[in-house]
Amino acid sequence: MTIETIVLREIRMRLKAPFETSFGVTQDRRILLVEVVVDGISGWGEVTTVESPSYNSETTDTAWHIISEFIVPRLIGRDLHQAVDVAPLLSAIRGHQMAKAGVENAIWHAEAKLKSVPLAKLLGGTLDEIACGVSLGIRENPQALVRRVEEELRSGYQRIKLKIKPGKDLDFVAAVRKEFPDIRLSVDANSAYELKDTEHLRKLDQFNLLMIEQPLQWDDIHSHAKLQSQIRTALCLDECINNAAHALAAIEEGACRIINIKLGRVGGHYSARQVHDLCQKHPLPVWCGGMLESGVGRAHNIAMSTLPNFTLPGDVSASQRYWNEDIIEPEVEVSSRGTIRVPDSAGLGYAVKRDLVDRLTVRARDWKAGVMAQV
Ligand code: OSB
Ligand code: MG
C-alpha cells in the first residue's frame, strides 16, 4: 500500500442547534477532513478536535499544524503493509491523538476498499447493527430538557445522556427521571466537578443512572478511583483515557466500571481496538462516544462500534439530528428501535459528497509522493 497523496482540508459546518456542555457552547464547527490516496484508491478520515483546547489539549489548528509538519512527512510516499503499520510510524509524535487518528483512519478506509471488505469486518467487527443513544446539551430549565428527552425517545433512542454542570444538575436529572422512571439514563459532566464535591455527586445515586461520565478532572484517574469507592453509580471515563495503558491503570485502580471509546481521543482504529480488547478481557463494557462529527467521522464510529464488547448504546445518532445536509450519502439513519444497520458494502459504506465538501472547504493543502521528498 503506497501512500501516494494526502489532502488535508478544513470545512465549516453549522450545527442545527447550539450544543452546550460544561466547557462551553458550540454551533459552528471547524472540521478537518483527511483524504489519502493509496494505490489509486481514496480513503477518508475526520479529525475530531473541537475548536478550543477545552475537551482535550488539541484544537482544529493544532491538528492542522501537526498533520502538515509532522505526520505527512512520515507517511507520504511510504509503502505500508497495512493500516496497522501507521501507528508505530507516528509513535515519536507525543500526544495529538486526534490529528493522528484522522490520518490513520483514512488509511484504514483505503485498505478496506482495496481489499473489497466493509471496514467493520476489516477491524474484526461482528455486529450487523449497533445500538444508539443521544447526548443532550445543557438547557435553560428542566422543563425544556424533559421536552427534548420525550422527542428523542419517540424517535426510538435506547439511552439518553444529559450534560450536567454545577448548578444545572440535580433538578434537571430529577425532572427527567420523574417523567421517565424506566429509561436508560446517564449524565456527563465533562470534568466540571472536584473530589470535594463527593457528597453532592452522591445525590445522583438516587436516580438509578446507568453511569456518571467523567465527573472529575480530565487527566486525573486517581481521583476518579477515590470517588468510585464512595459512590454507588458506575463511573465512566471519557477524557482520562487516551490509550490502552490509561485504560489498564483506570481498571486496576477501580476508577470506573465503564469506558467510553472515542476514535480521535485514543488515536485511531488501532488504539481503539486495543482499548476495546483490554476492556473485554477484564471485563468492562464499552460504548462509542461522539464529537459532533460530520458523516465521515460518524461512519468510522459505526464501523468501530461493531466490535463485540460495544455492549452499551453509543452517542452515534442520525445525521439529521446535527446537520441540515450531511457530507455523506446515504446519511446516517436510525431505526425506530434505536439502531443503525451497518453497511455491508466495501469500505465505510457511505460515499463522500465531493461537491458539497468542496463548497464547505475554507482551506486545503495537498502532498504528493516524490514531490516533497526533501521534507
Ligand atoms: O463528552 O461526549 C462528550 C461533544 C463534544 C465534546 C465532548 C462530548 C460531546 C458529546 C456529543 O457528548 C456527542 C455527540 O456527538 O452527539
Ligand atoms: Mg463525555
mmCIF file of C-alpha atoms and ligand atoms in Angstrom:
data_model
loop_
_atom_site.group_PDB
_atom_site.id
_atom_site.type_symbol
_atom_site.label_atom_id
_atom_site.label_comp_id
_atom_site.label_asym_id
_atom_site.label_seq_id
_atom_site.Cartn_x
_atom_site.Cartn_y
_atom_site.Cartn_z
ATOM 1 C CA MET A 1 0.000 0.000 0.000
ATOM 2 C CA THR A 2 1.789 3.132 -1.227
ATOM 3 C CA ILE A 3 0.645 6.438 0.235
ATOM 4 C CA GLU A 4 0.530 8.462 -2.987
ATOM 5 C CA THR A 5 -1.393 11.591 -1.993
ATOM 6 C CA ILE A 6 -2.642 13.189 1.206
ATOM 7 C CA VAL A 7 -5.168 16.023 1.086
ATOM 8 C CA LEU A 8 -5.957 17.999 4.225
ATOM 9 C CA ARG A 9 -8.896 20.371 4.294
ATOM 10 C CA GLU A 10 -10.862 22.419 6.732
ATOM 11 C CA ILE A 11 -14.612 22.563 6.280
ATOM 12 C CA ARG A 12 -17.092 24.715 8.183
ATOM 13 C CA MET A 13 -20.423 23.232 9.184
ATOM 14 C CA ARG A 14 -23.149 24.827 11.286
ATOM 15 C CA LEU A 15 -24.990 22.567 13.726
ATOM 16 C CA LYS A 16 -28.783 22.800 13.533
ATOM 17 C CA ALA A 17 -28.820 23.932 17.162
ATOM 18 C CA PRO A 18 -26.175 25.129 19.637
ATOM 19 C CA PHE A 19 -24.741 22.354 21.841
ATOM 20 C CA GLU A 20 -23.879 23.297 25.426
ATOM 21 C CA THR A 21 -21.517 21.350 27.669
ATOM 22 C CA SER A 22 -19.845 22.293 30.945
ATOM 23 C CA PHE A 23 -16.967 23.755 28.901
ATOM 24 C CA GLY A 24 -18.995 25.971 26.589
ATOM 25 C CA VAL A 25 -21.428 26.327 23.696
ATOM 26 C CA THR A 26 -20.662 25.190 20.130
ATOM 27 C CA GLN A 27 -22.599 25.785 16.962
ATOM 28 C CA ASP A 28 -20.103 26.488 14.191
ATOM 29 C CA ARG A 29 -17.865 23.516 13.698
ATOM 30 C CA ARG A 30 -14.417 23.736 12.129
ATOM 31 C CA ILE A 31 -13.720 20.194 10.968
ATOM 32 C CA LEU A 32 -10.588 18.816 9.315
ATOM 33 C CA LEU A 33 -11.008 16.064 6.746
ATOM 34 C CA VAL A 34 -8.141 13.921 5.528
ATOM 35 C CA GLU A 35 -8.212 12.181 2.170
ATOM 36 C CA VAL A 36 -5.452 9.720 1.353
ATOM 37 C CA VAL A 37 -4.874 8.070 -2.000
ATOM 38 C CA VAL A 38 -3.365 4.621 -1.581
ATOM 39 C CA ASP A 39 -2.609 2.589 -4.736
ATOM 40 C CA GLY A 40 -5.061 4.814 -6.594
ATOM 41 C CA ILE A 41 -7.877 4.310 -4.058
ATOM 42 C CA SER A 42 -9.052 7.123 -1.825
ATOM 43 C CA GLY A 43 -9.853 6.847 1.878
ATOM 44 C CA TRP A 44 -11.315 9.463 4.192
ATOM 45 C CA GLY A 45 -10.835 10.310 7.848
ATOM 46 C CA GLU A 46 -12.064 13.064 10.160
ATOM 47 C CA VAL A 47 -10.112 14.913 12.828
ATOM 48 C CA THR A 48 -12.451 15.158 15.815
ATOM 49 C CA THR A 49 -10.909 18.112 17.610
ATOM 50 C CA VAL A 50 -13.158 20.852 18.904
ATOM 51 C CA GLU A 51 -12.275 24.453 18.195
ATOM 52 C CA SER A 52 -10.651 25.292 21.560
ATOM 53 C CA PRO A 53 -8.457 23.200 23.899
ATOM 54 C CA SER A 54 -11.398 22.648 26.265
ATOM 55 C CA TYR A 55 -12.212 18.965 25.794
ATOM 56 C CA ASN A 56 -8.589 17.869 25.464
ATOM 57 C CA SER A 57 -5.407 19.769 24.628
ATOM 58 C CA GLU A 58 -5.889 19.641 20.854
ATOM 59 C CA THR A 59 -7.673 22.141 18.616
ATOM 60 C CA THR A 60 -8.532 22.267 14.925
ATOM 61 C CA ASP A 61 -5.482 24.488 14.384
ATOM 62 C CA THR A 62 -3.014 22.349 16.370
ATOM 63 C CA ALA A 63 -4.143 19.352 14.343
ATOM 64 C CA TRP A 64 -3.587 21.241 11.075
ATOM 65 C CA HIS A 65 -0.056 22.068 12.230
ATOM 66 C CA ILE A 66 0.835 18.579 13.471
ATOM 67 C CA ILE A 67 -0.554 16.827 10.395
ATOM 68 C CA SER A 68 1.187 19.227 7.980
ATOM 69 C CA GLU A 69 4.567 19.417 9.678
ATOM 70 C CA PHE A 70 4.998 16.040 11.365
ATOM 71 C CA ILE A 71 2.513 13.372 10.254
ATOM 72 C CA VAL A 72 2.503 13.855 6.477
ATOM 73 C CA PRO A 73 6.335 13.863 6.170
ATOM 74 C CA ARG A 74 6.433 10.494 7.985
ATOM 75 C CA LEU A 75 3.845 8.904 5.702
ATOM 76 C CA ILE A 76 3.876 10.410 2.227
ATOM 77 C CA GLY A 77 5.393 8.055 -0.338
ATOM 78 C CA ARG A 78 5.664 5.230 2.221
ATOM 79 C CA ASP A 79 4.945 1.678 1.283
ATOM 80 C CA LEU A 80 2.930 0.052 4.087
ATOM 81 C CA HIS A 81 1.747 -3.456 4.511
ATOM 82 C CA GLN A 82 -1.489 -2.460 6.209
ATOM 83 C CA ALA A 83 -3.128 0.329 8.216
ATOM 84 C CA VAL A 84 -1.921 -1.320 11.433
ATOM 85 C CA ASP A 85 1.595 -0.166 10.428
ATOM 86 C CA VAL A 86 0.671 3.525 10.684
ATOM 87 C CA ALA A 87 0.616 3.918 14.479
ATOM 88 C CA PRO A 88 4.256 2.788 15.037
ATOM 89 C CA LEU A 89 5.419 5.278 12.378
ATOM 90 C CA LEU A 90 3.742 8.078 14.336
ATOM 91 C CA SER A 91 4.755 6.982 17.837
ATOM 92 C CA ALA A 92 7.621 9.501 18.001
ATOM 93 C CA ILE A 93 4.978 12.248 17.966
ATOM 94 C CA ARG A 94 3.759 12.602 21.536
ATOM 95 C CA GLY A 95 0.083 13.280 22.123
ATOM 96 C CA HIS A 96 -2.001 14.735 19.284
ATOM 97 C CA GLN A 97 -4.138 11.600 19.110
ATOM 98 C CA MET A 98 -6.933 13.289 17.169
ATOM 99 C CA ALA A 99 -4.546 14.532 14.479
ATOM 100 C CA LYS A 100 -3.060 11.032 14.160
ATOM 101 C CA ALA A 101 -6.471 9.357 14.138
ATOM 102 C CA GLY A 102 -7.755 11.484 11.255
ATOM 103 C CA VAL A 103 -4.896 10.251 9.064
ATOM 104 C CA GLU A 104 -4.712 6.650 10.304
ATOM 105 C CA ASN A 105 -8.447 6.162 9.892
ATOM 106 C CA ALA A 106 -8.319 7.416 6.292
ATOM 107 C CA ILE A 107 -5.724 4.725 5.589
ATOM 108 C CA TRP A 108 -7.938 2.082 7.238
ATOM 109 C CA HIS A 109 -10.747 3.194 4.927
ATOM 110 C CA ALA A 110 -8.493 2.893 1.869
ATOM 111 C CA GLU A 111 -7.293 -0.562 2.970
ATOM 112 C CA ALA A 112 -10.875 -1.794 3.339
ATOM 113 C CA LYS A 113 -11.701 -0.542 -0.160
ATOM 114 C CA LEU A 114 -8.534 -2.101 -1.625
ATOM 115 C CA LYS A 115 -9.474 -5.438 -0.045
ATOM 116 C CA SER A 116 -13.147 -5.059 -1.028
ATOM 117 C CA VAL A 117 -14.388 -5.614 2.517
ATOM 118 C CA PRO A 118 -16.501 -3.464 4.836
ATOM 119 C CA LEU A 119 -14.262 -1.520 7.247
ATOM 120 C CA ALA A 120 -16.242 -3.059 10.127
ATOM 121 C CA LYS A 121 -15.128 -6.535 9.007
ATOM 122 C CA LEU A 122 -11.512 -5.460 8.489
ATOM 123 C CA LEU A 123 -11.482 -4.226 12.101
ATOM 124 C CA GLY A 124 -12.859 -7.553 13.343
ATOM 125 C CA GLY A 125 -16.398 -6.311 13.935
ATOM 126 C CA THR A 126 -19.139 -8.868 14.469
ATOM 127 C CA LEU A 127 -22.343 -6.852 14.992
ATOM 128 C CA ASP A 128 -24.533 -6.076 11.993
ATOM 129 C CA GLU A 129 -26.476 -3.378 13.756
ATOM 130 C CA ILE A 130 -25.440 -1.045 16.545
ATOM 131 C CA ALA A 131 -27.415 0.398 19.458
ATOM 132 C CA CYS A 132 -27.831 4.179 19.581
ATOM 133 C CA GLY A 133 -28.252 6.727 22.323
ATOM 134 C CA VAL A 134 -28.238 10.520 22.284
ATOM 135 C CA SER A 135 -26.247 13.149 24.143
ATOM 136 C CA LEU A 136 -28.350 16.186 25.094
ATOM 137 C CA GLY A 137 -26.756 19.564 25.737
ATOM 138 C CA ILE A 138 -27.466 21.662 28.827
ATOM 139 C CA ARG A 139 -30.841 23.508 28.652
ATOM 140 C CA GLU A 140 -32.076 26.667 30.287
ATOM 141 C CA ASN A 141 -34.582 24.812 32.508
ATOM 142 C CA PRO A 142 -35.665 21.266 33.403
ATOM 143 C CA GLN A 143 -38.993 21.533 31.528
ATOM 144 C CA ALA A 144 -37.220 22.293 28.253
ATOM 145 C CA LEU A 145 -34.948 19.302 28.830
ATOM 146 C CA VAL A 146 -37.877 16.969 29.540
ATOM 147 C CA ARG A 147 -39.483 18.004 26.242
ATOM 148 C CA ARG A 148 -36.268 17.224 24.358
ATOM 149 C CA VAL A 149 -35.955 13.816 26.027
ATOM 150 C CA GLU A 150 -39.519 13.000 25.041
ATOM 151 C CA GLU A 151 -38.789 13.762 21.371
ATOM 152 C CA GLU A 152 -35.655 11.612 21.345
ATOM 153 C CA LEU A 153 -37.459 8.693 22.969
ATOM 154 C CA ARG A 154 -40.198 8.993 20.366
ATOM 155 C CA SER A 155 -37.507 8.581 17.686
ATOM 156 C CA GLY A 156 -36.516 5.295 19.360
ATOM 157 C CA TYR A 157 -33.176 6.097 21.005
ATOM 158 C CA GLN A 158 -32.211 3.466 23.577
ATOM 159 C CA ARG A 159 -30.332 5.644 26.050
ATOM 160 C CA ILE A 160 -30.465 9.309 26.990
ATOM 161 C CA LYS A 161 -27.363 11.120 28.229
ATOM 162 C CA LEU A 162 -27.733 14.517 29.878
ATOM 163 C CA LYS A 163 -24.896 17.014 30.018
ATOM 164 C CA ILE A 164 -24.583 18.467 33.520
ATOM 165 C CA LYS A 165 -22.527 21.072 35.366
ATOM 166 C CA PRO A 166 -22.676 22.585 38.863
ATOM 167 C CA GLY A 167 -25.975 24.464 39.217
ATOM 168 C CA LYS A 168 -27.511 22.585 36.275
ATOM 169 C CA ASP A 169 -27.574 19.051 37.584
ATOM 170 C CA LEU A 170 -29.848 17.547 40.273
ATOM 171 C CA ASP A 171 -33.078 19.420 39.333
ATOM 172 C CA PHE A 172 -32.607 18.576 35.673
ATOM 173 C CA VAL A 173 -31.911 14.880 36.286
ATOM 174 C CA ALA A 174 -34.761 14.660 38.817
ATOM 175 C CA ALA A 175 -37.264 16.144 36.350
ATOM 176 C CA VAL A 176 -36.284 13.721 33.590
ATOM 177 C CA ARG A 177 -36.252 10.703 35.915
ATOM 178 C CA LYS A 178 -39.677 11.600 37.332
ATOM 179 C CA GLU A 179 -41.207 11.806 33.865
ATOM 180 C CA PHE A 180 -39.446 8.655 32.584
ATOM 181 C CA PRO A 181 -38.894 6.268 35.516
ATOM 182 C CA ASP A 182 -37.651 3.317 33.451
ATOM 183 C CA ILE A 183 -35.427 4.663 30.677
ATOM 184 C CA ARG A 184 -31.700 4.088 30.444
ATOM 185 C CA LEU A 185 -30.374 7.429 31.633
ATOM 186 C CA SER A 186 -26.841 8.732 32.179
ATOM 187 C CA VAL A 187 -25.080 12.044 32.800
ATOM 188 C CA ASP A 188 -21.829 13.553 31.507
ATOM 189 C CA ALA A 189 -20.077 16.320 33.459
ATOM 190 C CA ASN A 190 -17.038 16.797 31.177
ATOM 191 C CA SER A 191 -14.813 17.291 34.233
ATOM 192 C CA ALA A 192 -16.897 20.039 35.863
ATOM 193 C CA TYR A 193 -16.613 18.761 39.476
ATOM 194 C CA GLU A 194 -13.885 18.143 42.031
ATOM 195 C CA LEU A 195 -13.319 15.405 44.561
ATOM 196 C CA LYS A 196 -14.527 17.770 47.302
ATOM 197 C CA ASP A 197 -17.960 17.648 45.593
ATOM 198 C CA THR A 198 -18.294 13.946 46.504
ATOM 199 C CA GLU A 199 -21.263 14.491 48.845
ATOM 200 C CA HIS A 200 -23.057 16.418 46.138
ATOM 201 C CA LEU A 201 -22.310 13.825 43.448
ATOM 202 C CA ARG A 202 -23.577 11.055 45.741
ATOM 203 C CA LYS A 203 -27.037 12.608 45.462
ATOM 204 C CA LEU A 204 -27.066 11.324 41.878
ATOM 205 C CA ASP A 205 -27.203 7.780 43.305
ATOM 206 C CA GLN A 206 -30.959 8.169 43.919
ATOM 207 C CA PHE A 207 -31.739 8.434 40.167
ATOM 208 C CA ASN A 208 -30.698 4.933 39.147
ATOM 209 C CA LEU A 209 -28.355 6.168 36.433
ATOM 210 C CA LEU A 210 -26.557 3.825 34.066
ATOM 211 C CA MET A 211 -23.378 5.856 34.642
ATOM 212 C CA ILE A 212 -21.824 9.197 35.527
ATOM 213 C CA GLU A 213 -19.345 10.133 32.800
ATOM 214 C CA GLN A 214 -16.078 11.956 33.557
ATOM 215 C CA PRO A 215 -17.156 13.961 36.613
ATOM 216 C CA LEU A 216 -13.618 14.966 37.682
ATOM 217 C CA GLN A 217 -10.519 16.468 36.107
ATOM 218 C CA TRP A 218 -9.726 15.490 32.519
ATOM 219 C CA ASP A 219 -6.360 13.884 33.343
ATOM 220 C CA ASP A 220 -6.943 12.577 36.883
ATOM 221 C CA ILE A 221 -7.580 8.834 37.063
ATOM 222 C CA HIS A 222 -6.641 8.595 40.753
ATOM 223 C CA SER A 223 -9.356 10.970 41.993
ATOM 224 C CA HIS A 224 -11.954 9.059 39.989
ATOM 225 C CA ALA A 225 -10.883 5.903 41.847
ATOM 226 C CA LYS A 226 -11.459 7.677 45.156
ATOM 227 C CA LEU A 227 -14.866 8.885 44.022
ATOM 228 C CA GLN A 228 -15.888 5.474 42.618
ATOM 229 C CA SER A 229 -15.199 3.886 46.009
ATOM 230 C CA GLN A 230 -17.666 6.308 47.629
ATOM 231 C CA ILE A 231 -20.493 6.323 45.106
ATOM 232 C CA ARG A 232 -22.894 3.557 44.083
ATOM 233 C CA THR A 233 -23.451 4.633 40.458
ATOM 234 C CA ALA A 234 -20.921 3.357 37.901
ATOM 235 C CA LEU A 235 -18.402 5.939 36.752
ATOM 236 C CA CYS A 236 -17.471 6.023 33.067
ATOM 237 C CA LEU A 237 -14.227 7.603 31.910
ATOM 238 C CA ASP A 238 -14.015 9.625 28.709
ATOM 239 C CA GLU A 239 -11.354 12.398 28.757
ATOM 240 C CA CYS A 240 -8.934 10.429 31.001
ATOM 241 C CA ILE A 241 -8.395 7.516 28.622
ATOM 242 C CA ASN A 242 -6.051 8.200 25.703
ATOM 243 C CA ASN A 243 -4.650 4.704 25.193
ATOM 244 C CA ALA A 244 -4.751 1.125 26.485
ATOM 245 C CA ALA A 245 -2.215 1.858 29.253
ATOM 246 C CA HIS A 246 -4.526 4.515 30.672
ATOM 247 C CA ALA A 247 -7.433 2.082 30.460
ATOM 248 C CA LEU A 248 -5.438 -0.544 32.365
ATOM 249 C CA ALA A 249 -4.492 1.968 35.061
ATOM 250 C CA ALA A 250 -8.121 3.039 35.434
ATOM 251 C CA ILE A 251 -9.365 -0.545 35.627
ATOM 252 C CA GLU A 252 -6.721 -1.689 38.116
ATOM 253 C CA GLU A 253 -7.270 1.369 40.308
ATOM 254 C CA GLY A 254 -11.050 0.927 40.219
ATOM 255 C CA ALA A 255 -11.538 4.381 38.717
ATOM 256 C CA CYS A 256 -14.505 3.378 36.540
ATOM 257 C CA ARG A 257 -16.770 0.464 35.620
ATOM 258 C CA ILE A 258 -17.403 1.558 32.025
ATOM 259 C CA ILE A 259 -15.213 3.168 29.356
ATOM 260 C CA ASN A 260 -16.299 5.444 26.529
ATOM 261 C CA ILE A 261 -14.090 4.871 23.478
ATOM 262 C CA LYS A 262 -13.636 7.765 21.063
ATOM 263 C CA LEU A 263 -11.589 7.067 17.968
ATOM 264 C CA GLY A 264 -9.992 10.501 17.975
ATOM 265 C CA ARG A 265 -9.201 10.671 21.668
ATOM 266 C CA VAL A 266 -7.340 7.330 21.636
ATOM 267 C CA GLY A 267 -5.524 7.974 18.336
ATOM 268 C CA GLY A 268 -7.353 5.890 15.723
ATOM 269 C CA HIS A 269 -8.771 2.456 14.999
ATOM 270 C CA TYR A 270 -5.687 0.509 16.045
ATOM 271 C CA SER A 271 -5.516 2.029 19.528
ATOM 272 C CA ALA A 272 -9.314 1.920 19.869
ATOM 273 C CA ARG A 273 -9.235 -1.817 19.246
ATOM 274 C CA GLN A 274 -6.520 -2.251 21.883
ATOM 275 C CA VAL A 275 -8.644 -0.393 24.450
ATOM 276 C CA HIS A 276 -11.659 -2.450 23.401
ATOM 277 C CA ASP A 277 -9.798 -5.768 23.721
ATOM 278 C CA LEU A 278 -8.389 -4.860 27.120
ATOM 279 C CA CYS A 279 -11.829 -3.929 28.455
ATOM 280 C CA GLN A 280 -13.326 -7.113 27.034
ATOM 281 C CA LYS A 281 -10.736 -9.179 28.890
ATOM 282 C CA HIS A 282 -11.413 -7.647 32.309
ATOM 283 C CA PRO A 283 -14.431 -7.483 31.573
ATOM 284 C CA LEU A 284 -15.743 -3.937 31.383
ATOM 285 C CA PRO A 285 -18.375 -2.789 28.877
ATOM 286 C CA VAL A 286 -17.531 -0.039 26.389
ATOM 287 C CA TRP A 287 -19.524 2.269 24.146
ATOM 288 C CA CYS A 288 -18.696 4.654 21.330
ATOM 289 C CA GLY A 289 -18.568 8.352 22.206
ATOM 290 C CA GLY A 290 -19.248 11.170 19.766
ATOM 291 C CA MET A 291 -17.612 14.510 18.956
ATOM 292 C CA LEU A 292 -20.395 16.154 16.908
ATOM 293 C CA GLU A 293 -18.865 14.548 13.824
ATOM 294 C CA SER A 294 -19.695 15.021 10.179
ATOM 295 C CA GLY A 295 -20.725 11.924 8.262
ATOM 296 C CA VAL A 296 -17.128 10.803 7.718
ATOM 297 C CA GLY A 297 -16.337 10.553 11.424
ATOM 298 C CA ARG A 298 -19.785 9.125 12.103
ATOM 299 C CA ALA A 299 -19.256 6.338 9.540
ATOM 300 C CA HIS A 300 -15.934 5.433 11.194
ATOM 301 C CA ASN A 301 -17.705 5.361 14.582
ATOM 302 C CA ILE A 302 -20.269 2.938 13.193
ATOM 303 C CA ALA A 303 -17.562 0.586 11.911
ATOM 304 C CA MET A 304 -15.740 0.622 15.268
ATOM 305 C CA SER A 305 -18.976 0.023 17.189
ATOM 306 C CA THR A 306 -19.353 -3.413 15.585
ATOM 307 C CA LEU A 307 -16.601 -4.871 17.803
ATOM 308 C CA PRO A 308 -18.202 -7.362 20.192
ATOM 309 C CA ASN A 309 -17.626 -5.571 23.510
ATOM 310 C CA PHE A 310 -19.558 -2.455 22.427
ATOM 311 C CA THR A 311 -22.471 -3.664 24.533
ATOM 312 C CA LEU A 312 -23.900 -0.297 25.613
ATOM 313 C CA PRO A 313 -25.653 2.185 23.265
ATOM 314 C CA GLY A 314 -23.229 4.811 21.905
ATOM 315 C CA ASP A 315 -23.519 8.532 21.191
ATOM 316 C CA VAL A 316 -23.768 7.679 17.499
ATOM 317 C CA SER A 317 -27.012 9.127 16.234
ATOM 318 C CA ALA A 318 -28.693 10.197 12.989
ATOM 319 C CA SER A 319 -27.085 12.756 10.646
ATOM 320 C CA GLN A 320 -30.254 14.815 10.664
ATOM 321 C CA ARG A 321 -30.009 15.478 14.412
ATOM 322 C CA TYR A 322 -26.890 17.556 13.676
ATOM 323 C CA TRP A 323 -26.913 18.825 10.092
ATOM 324 C CA ASN A 324 -29.305 20.182 7.502
ATOM 325 C CA GLU A 325 -27.253 18.263 4.962
ATOM 326 C CA ASP A 326 -24.543 15.762 5.875
ATOM 327 C CA ILE A 327 -21.476 15.266 3.653
ATOM 328 C CA ILE A 328 -22.129 11.565 3.023
ATOM 329 C CA GLU A 329 -24.768 9.617 1.146
ATOM 330 C CA PRO A 330 -26.825 7.945 2.280
ATOM 331 C CA GLU A 331 -26.977 9.946 5.502
ATOM 332 C CA VAL A 332 -26.785 8.002 8.767
ATOM 333 C CA GLU A 333 -30.289 6.902 9.721
ATOM 334 C CA VAL A 334 -31.563 5.392 12.939
ATOM 335 C CA SER A 335 -34.403 2.868 13.014
ATOM 336 C CA SER A 336 -37.475 3.204 15.223
ATOM 337 C CA ARG A 337 -35.816 0.617 17.501
ATOM 338 C CA GLY A 338 -32.868 2.952 18.036
ATOM 339 C CA THR A 339 -30.375 1.068 15.889
ATOM 340 C CA ILE A 340 -28.146 1.749 12.881
ATOM 341 C CA ARG A 341 -27.730 -1.013 10.307
ATOM 342 C CA VAL A 342 -24.080 -1.464 9.491
ATOM 343 C CA PRO A 343 -23.466 -1.165 5.737
ATOM 344 C CA ASP A 344 -22.196 -4.361 4.163
ATOM 345 C CA SER A 345 -20.524 -2.789 1.136
ATOM 346 C CA ALA A 346 -16.755 -2.314 0.864
ATOM 347 C CA GLY A 347 -15.105 0.495 2.823
ATOM 348 C CA LEU A 348 -17.229 2.755 5.010
ATOM 349 C CA GLY A 349 -20.423 2.001 3.103
ATOM 350 C CA TYR A 350 -21.190 5.721 2.776
ATOM 351 C CA ALA A 351 -19.974 7.878 -0.130
ATOM 352 C CA VAL A 352 -18.451 11.314 0.442
ATOM 353 C CA LYS A 353 -20.339 14.077 -1.409
ATOM 354 C CA ARG A 354 -17.332 15.717 -3.033
ATOM 355 C CA ASP A 355 -19.220 18.697 -4.432
ATOM 356 C CA LEU A 356 -20.630 19.558 -1.036
ATOM 357 C CA VAL A 357 -17.250 19.067 0.649
ATOM 358 C CA ASP A 358 -15.708 21.423 -1.942
ATOM 359 C CA ARG A 359 -18.335 24.071 -1.203
ATOM 360 C CA LEU A 360 -17.748 23.802 2.553
ATOM 361 C CA THR A 361 -13.941 23.908 2.282
ATOM 362 C CA VAL A 362 -12.227 27.056 3.579
ATOM 363 C CA ARG A 363 -8.613 25.900 3.186
ATOM 364 C CA ALA A 364 -6.869 22.879 1.688
ATOM 365 C CA ARG A 365 -3.369 21.573 1.238
ATOM 366 C CA ASP A 366 -2.102 18.512 -0.564
ATOM 367 C CA TRP A 367 1.068 16.493 -0.714
ATOM 368 C CA LYS A 368 2.120 14.050 -3.411
ATOM 369 C CA ALA A 369 4.672 11.265 -3.145
ATOM 370 C CA GLY A 370 8.031 12.262 -4.640
ATOM 371 C CA VAL A 371 7.157 15.938 -4.929
ATOM 372 C CA MET A 372 8.123 16.668 -1.373
ATOM 373 C CA ALA A 373 10.808 14.058 -0.778
ATOM 374 C CA GLN A 374 13.019 16.814 0.627
ATOM 375 C CA VAL A 375 10.899 17.223 3.788
HETATM 376 O O1 OSB B 1 -18.004 14.401 26.279
HETATM 377 O O2 OSB B 1 -19.023 13.113 24.972
HETATM 378 C C1 OSB B 1 -18.545 14.219 25.199
HETATM 379 C C2 OSB B 1 -19.346 16.595 22.301
HETATM 380 C C3 OSB B 1 -18.211 17.374 22.274
HETATM 381 C C4 OSB B 1 -17.219 17.128 23.214
HETATM 382 C C5 OSB B 1 -17.381 16.131 24.165
HETATM 383 C C6 OSB B 1 -18.506 15.345 24.179
HETATM 384 C C7 OSB B 1 -19.531 15.612 23.252
HETATM 385 C C8 OSB B 1 -20.794 14.888 23.213
HETATM 386 C C9 OSB B 1 -21.531 14.875 21.905
HETATM 387 O O3 OSB B 1 -21.306 14.379 24.183
HETATM 388 C C10 OSB B 1 -21.871 13.516 21.450
HETATM 389 C C11 OSB B 1 -22.380 13.564 20.031
HETATM 390 O O4 OSB B 1 -21.575 13.579 19.078
HETATM 391 O O5 OSB B 1 -23.601 13.592 19.868
HETATM 392 MG MG MG B 2 -18.034 12.672 27.503
#
